[in-house]
Every structure is written in structure tokens, then in C-alpha cells.
CSV table of N, CA, C and O in Angstrom, one decimal:
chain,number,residue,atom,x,y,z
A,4,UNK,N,83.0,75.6,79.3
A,4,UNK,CA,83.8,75.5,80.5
A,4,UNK,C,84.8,76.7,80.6
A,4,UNK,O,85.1,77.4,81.5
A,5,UNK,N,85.5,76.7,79.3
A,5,UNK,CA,86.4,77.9,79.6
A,5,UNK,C,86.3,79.2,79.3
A,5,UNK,O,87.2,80.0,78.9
A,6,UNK,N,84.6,79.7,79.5
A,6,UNK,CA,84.1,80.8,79.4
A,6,UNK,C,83.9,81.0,80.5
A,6,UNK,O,84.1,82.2,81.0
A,7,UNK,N,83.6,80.1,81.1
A,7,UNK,CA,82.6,80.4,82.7
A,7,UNK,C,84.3,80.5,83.3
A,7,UNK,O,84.5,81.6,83.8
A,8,UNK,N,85.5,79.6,83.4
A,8,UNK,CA,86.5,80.1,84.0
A,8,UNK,C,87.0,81.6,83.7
A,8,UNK,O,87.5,82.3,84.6
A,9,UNK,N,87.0,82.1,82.5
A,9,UNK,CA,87.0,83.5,82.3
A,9,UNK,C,86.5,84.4,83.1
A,9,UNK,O,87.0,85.3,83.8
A,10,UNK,N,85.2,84.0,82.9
A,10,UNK,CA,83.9,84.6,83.8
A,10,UNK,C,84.6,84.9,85.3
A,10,UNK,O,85.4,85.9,85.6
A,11,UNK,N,84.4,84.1,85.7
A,11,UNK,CA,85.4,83.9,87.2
A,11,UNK,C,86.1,84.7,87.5
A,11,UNK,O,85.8,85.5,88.3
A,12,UNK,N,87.5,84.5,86.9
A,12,UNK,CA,88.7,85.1,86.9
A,12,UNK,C,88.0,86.6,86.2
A,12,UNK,O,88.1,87.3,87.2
A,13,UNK,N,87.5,87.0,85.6
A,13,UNK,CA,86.9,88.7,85.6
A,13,UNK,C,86.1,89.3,86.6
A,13,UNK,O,85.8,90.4,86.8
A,14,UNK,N,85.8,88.1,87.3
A,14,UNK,CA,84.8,88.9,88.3
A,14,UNK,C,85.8,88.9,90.2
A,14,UNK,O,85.5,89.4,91.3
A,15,UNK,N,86.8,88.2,89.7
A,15,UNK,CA,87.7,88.2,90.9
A,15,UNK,C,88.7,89.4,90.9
A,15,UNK,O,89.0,90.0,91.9
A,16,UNK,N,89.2,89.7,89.2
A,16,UNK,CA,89.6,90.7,89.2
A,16,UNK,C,89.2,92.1,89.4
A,16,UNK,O,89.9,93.1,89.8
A,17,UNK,N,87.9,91.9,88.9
A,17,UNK,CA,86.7,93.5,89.2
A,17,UNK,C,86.5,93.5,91.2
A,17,UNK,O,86.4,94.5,91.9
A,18,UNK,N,86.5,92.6,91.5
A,18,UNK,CA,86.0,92.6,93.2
A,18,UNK,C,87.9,93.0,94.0
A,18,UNK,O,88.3,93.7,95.0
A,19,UNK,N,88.5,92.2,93.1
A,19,UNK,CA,90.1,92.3,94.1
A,19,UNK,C,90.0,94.0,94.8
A,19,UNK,O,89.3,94.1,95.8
A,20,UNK,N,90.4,94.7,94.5
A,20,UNK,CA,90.2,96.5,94.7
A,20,UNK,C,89.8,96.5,96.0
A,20,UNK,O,90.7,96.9,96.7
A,21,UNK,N,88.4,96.0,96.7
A,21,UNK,CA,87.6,95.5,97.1
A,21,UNK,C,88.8,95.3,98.7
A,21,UNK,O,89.1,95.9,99.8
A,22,UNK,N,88.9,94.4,98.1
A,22,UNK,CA,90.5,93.1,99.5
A,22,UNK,C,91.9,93.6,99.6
A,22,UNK,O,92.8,93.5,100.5
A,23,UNK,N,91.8,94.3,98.4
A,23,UNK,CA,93.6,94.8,98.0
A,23,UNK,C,93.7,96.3,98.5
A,23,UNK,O,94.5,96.4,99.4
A,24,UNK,N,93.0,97.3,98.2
A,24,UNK,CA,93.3,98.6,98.4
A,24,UNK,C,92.4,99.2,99.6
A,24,UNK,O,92.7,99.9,100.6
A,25,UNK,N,90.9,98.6,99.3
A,25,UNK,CA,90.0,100.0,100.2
A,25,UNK,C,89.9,99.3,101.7
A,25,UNK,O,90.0,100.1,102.6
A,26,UNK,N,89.6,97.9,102.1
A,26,UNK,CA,89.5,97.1,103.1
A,26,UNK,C,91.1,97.0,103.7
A,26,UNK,O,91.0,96.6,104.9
A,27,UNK,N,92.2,97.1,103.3
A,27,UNK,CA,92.8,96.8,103.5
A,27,UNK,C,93.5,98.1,104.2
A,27,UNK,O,94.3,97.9,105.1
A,28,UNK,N,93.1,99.4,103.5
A,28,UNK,CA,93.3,100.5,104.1
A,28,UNK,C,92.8,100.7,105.1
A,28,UNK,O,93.5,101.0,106.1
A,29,UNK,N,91.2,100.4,105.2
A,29,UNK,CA,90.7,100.4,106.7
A,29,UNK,C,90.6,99.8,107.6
A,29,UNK,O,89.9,100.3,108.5
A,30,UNK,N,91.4,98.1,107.8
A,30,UNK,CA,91.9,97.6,108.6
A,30,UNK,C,92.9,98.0,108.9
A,30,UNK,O,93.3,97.6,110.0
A,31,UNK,N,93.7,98.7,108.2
A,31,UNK,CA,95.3,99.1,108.8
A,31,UNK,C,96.2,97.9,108.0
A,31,UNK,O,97.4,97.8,108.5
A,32,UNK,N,96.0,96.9,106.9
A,32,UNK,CA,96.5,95.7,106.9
A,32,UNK,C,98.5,96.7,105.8
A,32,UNK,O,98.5,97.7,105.2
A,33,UNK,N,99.6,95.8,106.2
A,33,UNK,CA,100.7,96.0,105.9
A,33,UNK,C,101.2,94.7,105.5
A,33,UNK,O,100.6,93.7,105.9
A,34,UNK,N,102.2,94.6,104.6
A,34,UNK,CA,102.4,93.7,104.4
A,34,UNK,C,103.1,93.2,105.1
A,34,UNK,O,103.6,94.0,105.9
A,35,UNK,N,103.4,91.6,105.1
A,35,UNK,CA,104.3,91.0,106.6
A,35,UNK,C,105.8,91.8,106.1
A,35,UNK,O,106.3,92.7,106.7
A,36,UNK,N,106.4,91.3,105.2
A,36,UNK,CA,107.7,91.6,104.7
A,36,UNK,C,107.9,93.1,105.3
A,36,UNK,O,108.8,93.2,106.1
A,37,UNK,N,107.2,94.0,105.1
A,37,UNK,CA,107.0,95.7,104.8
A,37,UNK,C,107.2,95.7,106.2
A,37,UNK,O,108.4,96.2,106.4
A,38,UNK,N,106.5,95.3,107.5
A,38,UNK,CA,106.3,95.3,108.8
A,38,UNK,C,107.6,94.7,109.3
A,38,UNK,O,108.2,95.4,110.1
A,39,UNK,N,108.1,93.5,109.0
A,39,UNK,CA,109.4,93.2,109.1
A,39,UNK,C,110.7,94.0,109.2
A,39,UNK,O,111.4,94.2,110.2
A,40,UNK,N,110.7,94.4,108.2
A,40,UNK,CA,111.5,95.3,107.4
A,40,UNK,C,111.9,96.7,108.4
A,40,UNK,O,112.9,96.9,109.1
A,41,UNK,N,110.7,97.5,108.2
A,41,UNK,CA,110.4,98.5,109.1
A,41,UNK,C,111.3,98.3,110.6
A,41,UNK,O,112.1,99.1,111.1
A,42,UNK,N,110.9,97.1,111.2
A,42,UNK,CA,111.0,96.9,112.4
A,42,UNK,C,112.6,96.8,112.9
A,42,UNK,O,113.2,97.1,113.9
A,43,UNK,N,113.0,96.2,111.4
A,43,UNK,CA,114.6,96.0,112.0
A,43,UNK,C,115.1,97.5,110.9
A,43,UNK,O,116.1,97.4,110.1
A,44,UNK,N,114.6,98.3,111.0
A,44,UNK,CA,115.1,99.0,110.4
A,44,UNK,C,115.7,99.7,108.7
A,44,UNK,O,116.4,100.7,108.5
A,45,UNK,N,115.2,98.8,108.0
A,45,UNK,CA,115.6,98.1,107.1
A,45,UNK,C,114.9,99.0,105.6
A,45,UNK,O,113.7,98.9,105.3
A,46,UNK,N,115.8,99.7,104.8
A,46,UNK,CA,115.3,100.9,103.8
A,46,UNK,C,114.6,99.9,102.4
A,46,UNK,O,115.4,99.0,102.2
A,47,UNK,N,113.7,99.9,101.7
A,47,UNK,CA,113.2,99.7,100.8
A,47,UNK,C,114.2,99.5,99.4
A,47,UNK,O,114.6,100.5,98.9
A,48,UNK,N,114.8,98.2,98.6
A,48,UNK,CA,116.0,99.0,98.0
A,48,UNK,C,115.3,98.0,96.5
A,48,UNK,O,114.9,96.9,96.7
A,49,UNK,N,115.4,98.6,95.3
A,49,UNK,CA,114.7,98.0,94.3
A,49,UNK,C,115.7,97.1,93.5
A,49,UNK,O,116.8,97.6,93.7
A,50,UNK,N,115.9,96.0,92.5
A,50,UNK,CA,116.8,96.0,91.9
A,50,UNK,C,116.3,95.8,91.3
A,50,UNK,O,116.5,94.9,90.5
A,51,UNK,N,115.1,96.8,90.9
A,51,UNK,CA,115.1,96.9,89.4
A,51,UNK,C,113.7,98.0,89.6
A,51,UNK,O,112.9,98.3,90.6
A,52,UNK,N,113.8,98.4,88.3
A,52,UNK,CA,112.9,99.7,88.1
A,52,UNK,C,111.3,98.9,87.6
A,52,UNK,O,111.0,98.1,86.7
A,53,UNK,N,110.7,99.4,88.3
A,53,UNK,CA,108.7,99.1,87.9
A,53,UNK,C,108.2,100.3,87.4
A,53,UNK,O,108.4,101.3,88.1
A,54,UNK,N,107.7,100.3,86.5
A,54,UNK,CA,106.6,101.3,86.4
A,54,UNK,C,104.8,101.2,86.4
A,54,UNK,O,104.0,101.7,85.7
A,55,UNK,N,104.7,99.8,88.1
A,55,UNK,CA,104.0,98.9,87.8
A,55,UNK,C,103.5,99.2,89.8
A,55,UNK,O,102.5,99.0,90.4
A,56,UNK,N,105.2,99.8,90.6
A,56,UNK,CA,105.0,99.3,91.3
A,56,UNK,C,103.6,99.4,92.8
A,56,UNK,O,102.6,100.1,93.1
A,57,UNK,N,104.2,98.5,93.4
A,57,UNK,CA,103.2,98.6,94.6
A,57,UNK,C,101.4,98.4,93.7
A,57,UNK,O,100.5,99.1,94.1
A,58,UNK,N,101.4,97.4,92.6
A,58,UNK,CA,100.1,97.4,91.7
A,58,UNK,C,99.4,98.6,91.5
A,58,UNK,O,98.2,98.8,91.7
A,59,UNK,N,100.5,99.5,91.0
A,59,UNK,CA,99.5,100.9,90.4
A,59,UNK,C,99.9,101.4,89.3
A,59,UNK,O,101.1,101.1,89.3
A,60,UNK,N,99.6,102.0,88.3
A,60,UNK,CA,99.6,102.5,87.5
A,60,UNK,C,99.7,104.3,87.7
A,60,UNK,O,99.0,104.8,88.6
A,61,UNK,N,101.0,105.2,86.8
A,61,UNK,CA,101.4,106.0,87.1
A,61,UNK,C,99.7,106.9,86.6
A,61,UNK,O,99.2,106.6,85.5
A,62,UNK,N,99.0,107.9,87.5
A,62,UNK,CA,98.2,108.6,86.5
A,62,UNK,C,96.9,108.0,86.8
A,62,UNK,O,95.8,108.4,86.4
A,63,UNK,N,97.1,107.2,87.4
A,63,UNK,CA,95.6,106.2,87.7
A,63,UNK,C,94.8,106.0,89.0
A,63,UNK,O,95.4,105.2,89.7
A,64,UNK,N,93.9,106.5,89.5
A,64,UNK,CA,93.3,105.9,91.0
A,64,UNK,C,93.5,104.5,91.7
A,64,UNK,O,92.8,103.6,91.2
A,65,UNK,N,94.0,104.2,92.7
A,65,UNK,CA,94.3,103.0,93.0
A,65,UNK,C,93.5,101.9,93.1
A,65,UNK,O,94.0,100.8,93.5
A,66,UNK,N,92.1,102.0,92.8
A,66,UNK,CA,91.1,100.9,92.9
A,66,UNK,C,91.3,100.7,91.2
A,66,UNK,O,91.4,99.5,90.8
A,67,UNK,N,91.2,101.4,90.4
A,67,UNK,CA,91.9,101.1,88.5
A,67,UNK,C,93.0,100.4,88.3
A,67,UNK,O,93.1,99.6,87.4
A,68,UNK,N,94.2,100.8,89.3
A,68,UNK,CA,95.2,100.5,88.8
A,68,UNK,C,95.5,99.2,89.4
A,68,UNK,O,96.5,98.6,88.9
A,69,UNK,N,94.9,98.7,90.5
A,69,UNK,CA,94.7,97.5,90.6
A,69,UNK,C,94.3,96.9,89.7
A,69,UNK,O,94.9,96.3,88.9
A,70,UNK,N,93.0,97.1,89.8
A,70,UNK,CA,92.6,96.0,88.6
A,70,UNK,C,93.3,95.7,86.9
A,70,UNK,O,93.3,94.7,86.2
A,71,UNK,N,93.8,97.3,86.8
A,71,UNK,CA,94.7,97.1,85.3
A,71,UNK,C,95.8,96.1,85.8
A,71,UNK,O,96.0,95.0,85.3
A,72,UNK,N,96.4,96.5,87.0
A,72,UNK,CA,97.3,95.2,87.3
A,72,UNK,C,97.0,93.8,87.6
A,72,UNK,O,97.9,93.0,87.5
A,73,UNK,N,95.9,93.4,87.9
A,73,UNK,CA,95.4,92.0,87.6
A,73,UNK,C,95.1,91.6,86.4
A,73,UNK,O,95.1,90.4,86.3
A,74,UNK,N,94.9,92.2,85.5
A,74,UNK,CA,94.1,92.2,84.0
A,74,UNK,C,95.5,92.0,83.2
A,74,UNK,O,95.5,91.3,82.2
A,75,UNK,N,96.8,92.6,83.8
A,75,UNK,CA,98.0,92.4,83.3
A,75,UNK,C,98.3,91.2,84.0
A,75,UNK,O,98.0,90.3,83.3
A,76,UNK,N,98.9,90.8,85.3
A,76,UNK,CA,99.4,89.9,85.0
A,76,UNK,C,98.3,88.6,84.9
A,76,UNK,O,98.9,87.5,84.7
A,77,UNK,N,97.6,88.7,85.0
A,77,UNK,CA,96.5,87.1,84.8
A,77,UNK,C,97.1,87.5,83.1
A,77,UNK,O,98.0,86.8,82.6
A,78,UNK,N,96.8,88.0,82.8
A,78,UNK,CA,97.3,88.3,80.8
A,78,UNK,C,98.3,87.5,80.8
A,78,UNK,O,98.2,86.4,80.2
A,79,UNK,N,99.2,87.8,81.2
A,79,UNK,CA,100.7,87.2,80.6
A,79,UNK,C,100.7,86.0,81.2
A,79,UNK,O,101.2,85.1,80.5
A,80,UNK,N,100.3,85.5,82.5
A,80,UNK,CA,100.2,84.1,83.1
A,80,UNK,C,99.3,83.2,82.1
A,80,UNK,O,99.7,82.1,81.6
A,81,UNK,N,98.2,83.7,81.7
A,81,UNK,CA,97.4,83.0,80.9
A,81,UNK,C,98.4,82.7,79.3
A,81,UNK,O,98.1,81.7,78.6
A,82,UNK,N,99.3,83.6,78.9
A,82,UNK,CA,99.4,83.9,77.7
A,82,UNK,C,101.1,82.5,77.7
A,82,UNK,O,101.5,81.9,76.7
A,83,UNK,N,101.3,82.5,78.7
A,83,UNK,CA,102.6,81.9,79.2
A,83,UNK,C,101.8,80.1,79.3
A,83,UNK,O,102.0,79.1,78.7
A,84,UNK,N,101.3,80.3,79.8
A,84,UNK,CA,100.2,79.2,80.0
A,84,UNK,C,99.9,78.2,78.9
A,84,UNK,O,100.3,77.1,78.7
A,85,UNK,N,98.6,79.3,77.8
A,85,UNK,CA,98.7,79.0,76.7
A,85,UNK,C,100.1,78.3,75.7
A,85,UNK,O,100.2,77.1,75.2
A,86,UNK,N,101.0,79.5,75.5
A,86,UNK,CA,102.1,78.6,75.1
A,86,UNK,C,102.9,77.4,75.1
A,86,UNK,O,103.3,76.6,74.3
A,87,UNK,N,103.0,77.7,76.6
A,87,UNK,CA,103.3,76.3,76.8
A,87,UNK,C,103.1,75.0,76.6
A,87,UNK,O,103.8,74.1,76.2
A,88,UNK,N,101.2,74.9,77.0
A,88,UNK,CA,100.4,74.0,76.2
A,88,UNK,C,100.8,73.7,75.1
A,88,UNK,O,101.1,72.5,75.0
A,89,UNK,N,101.0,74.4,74.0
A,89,UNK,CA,100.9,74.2,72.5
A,89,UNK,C,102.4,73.9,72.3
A,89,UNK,O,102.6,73.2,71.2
A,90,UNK,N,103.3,74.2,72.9
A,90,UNK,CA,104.3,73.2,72.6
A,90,UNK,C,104.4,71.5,73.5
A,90,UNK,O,105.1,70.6,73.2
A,91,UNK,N,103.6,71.6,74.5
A,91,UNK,CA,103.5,70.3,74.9
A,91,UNK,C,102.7,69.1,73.9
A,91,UNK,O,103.1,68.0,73.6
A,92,UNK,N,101.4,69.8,73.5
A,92,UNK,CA,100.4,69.2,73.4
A,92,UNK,C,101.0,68.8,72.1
A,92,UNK,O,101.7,69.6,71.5
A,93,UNK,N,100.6,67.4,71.6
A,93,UNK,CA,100.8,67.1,70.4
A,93,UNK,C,99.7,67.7,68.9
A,93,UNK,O,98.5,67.8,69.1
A,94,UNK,N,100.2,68.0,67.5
A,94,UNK,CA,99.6,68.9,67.0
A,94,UNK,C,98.6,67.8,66.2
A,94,UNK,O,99.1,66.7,65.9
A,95,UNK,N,97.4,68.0,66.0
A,95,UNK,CA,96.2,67.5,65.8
A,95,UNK,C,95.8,67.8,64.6
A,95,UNK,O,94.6,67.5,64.3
């Protein structure tokens, strides 16, 4: 079972690229907040530094660096995940 959920989650992250960058480029799609923002005027302001951001990687084509950014954060959700478990779960 928790191969085939792997499975899954690899093959959603290989397709995301797919919904995230190239379809979304050629619908015209923006994000609501971004569109918002824009409308009232409103400058972009970070409070904090990414070297991540907008899911890309510096150096990388944007259908890669998506997916390195899914492959990261499902990593650390899963990895956060896991932990947790094993401090919940009683030891066996």
C-alpha cells in the first residue's frame, strides 16, 4: 500500500509542470492574490528571502524546477509526517 501511494504522489509530481507552468501559461492563469494585489495597486514585498521562489530553482528550466519543488516540499511534509508518527505511536 505504501508503495503504490508513492507511486502516486511521483507520478502527480512528474505531471504537476503539466497544470503549474505550461497550461497555465497558455490560459493566461494568475494567481487570485497576484491579480488582487495588482489591481489595488499593491508592490510585491517579501519578509523573507527564498531561494525557492515562485517554485523555481535558480539555474533551472521551469517545468524542472517545479517538479524539484514538489519533490522538496512533499520531502519534508512526508519527513515531518513520519516523525511525528514515531513520537505518537507507541514503541513496539
Amino acid at each position: 500500500m505504501r508503495y503504490k501511494l508513492l507511486l502516486v504522489i511521483t507520478i502527480l509530481i512528474i505531471i504537476s509542470p503539466l497544470f503549474g507552468v505550461l497550461l497555465a501559461e497558455r490560459v493566461g492563469y494568475h494567481e487570485p492574490l497576484d491579480v488582487a494585489a495588482e489591481k489595488l495597486g499593491l508592490e510585491e514585498v517579501s519578509l523573507y528571502h527564498t531561494p525557492f521562489e515562485d517554485y523555481t530553482f535558480p539555474g533551472l528550466n521551469p517545468v524542472a524546477g517545479y517538479m524539484l519543488a514538489g519533490l522538496l516540499g512533499t520531502g519534508i511534509i512526508m519527513a515531518i509526517g513520519w516523525l511525528l508518527s514515531k513520537m505518537v505511536k507507541p514503541h513496539e
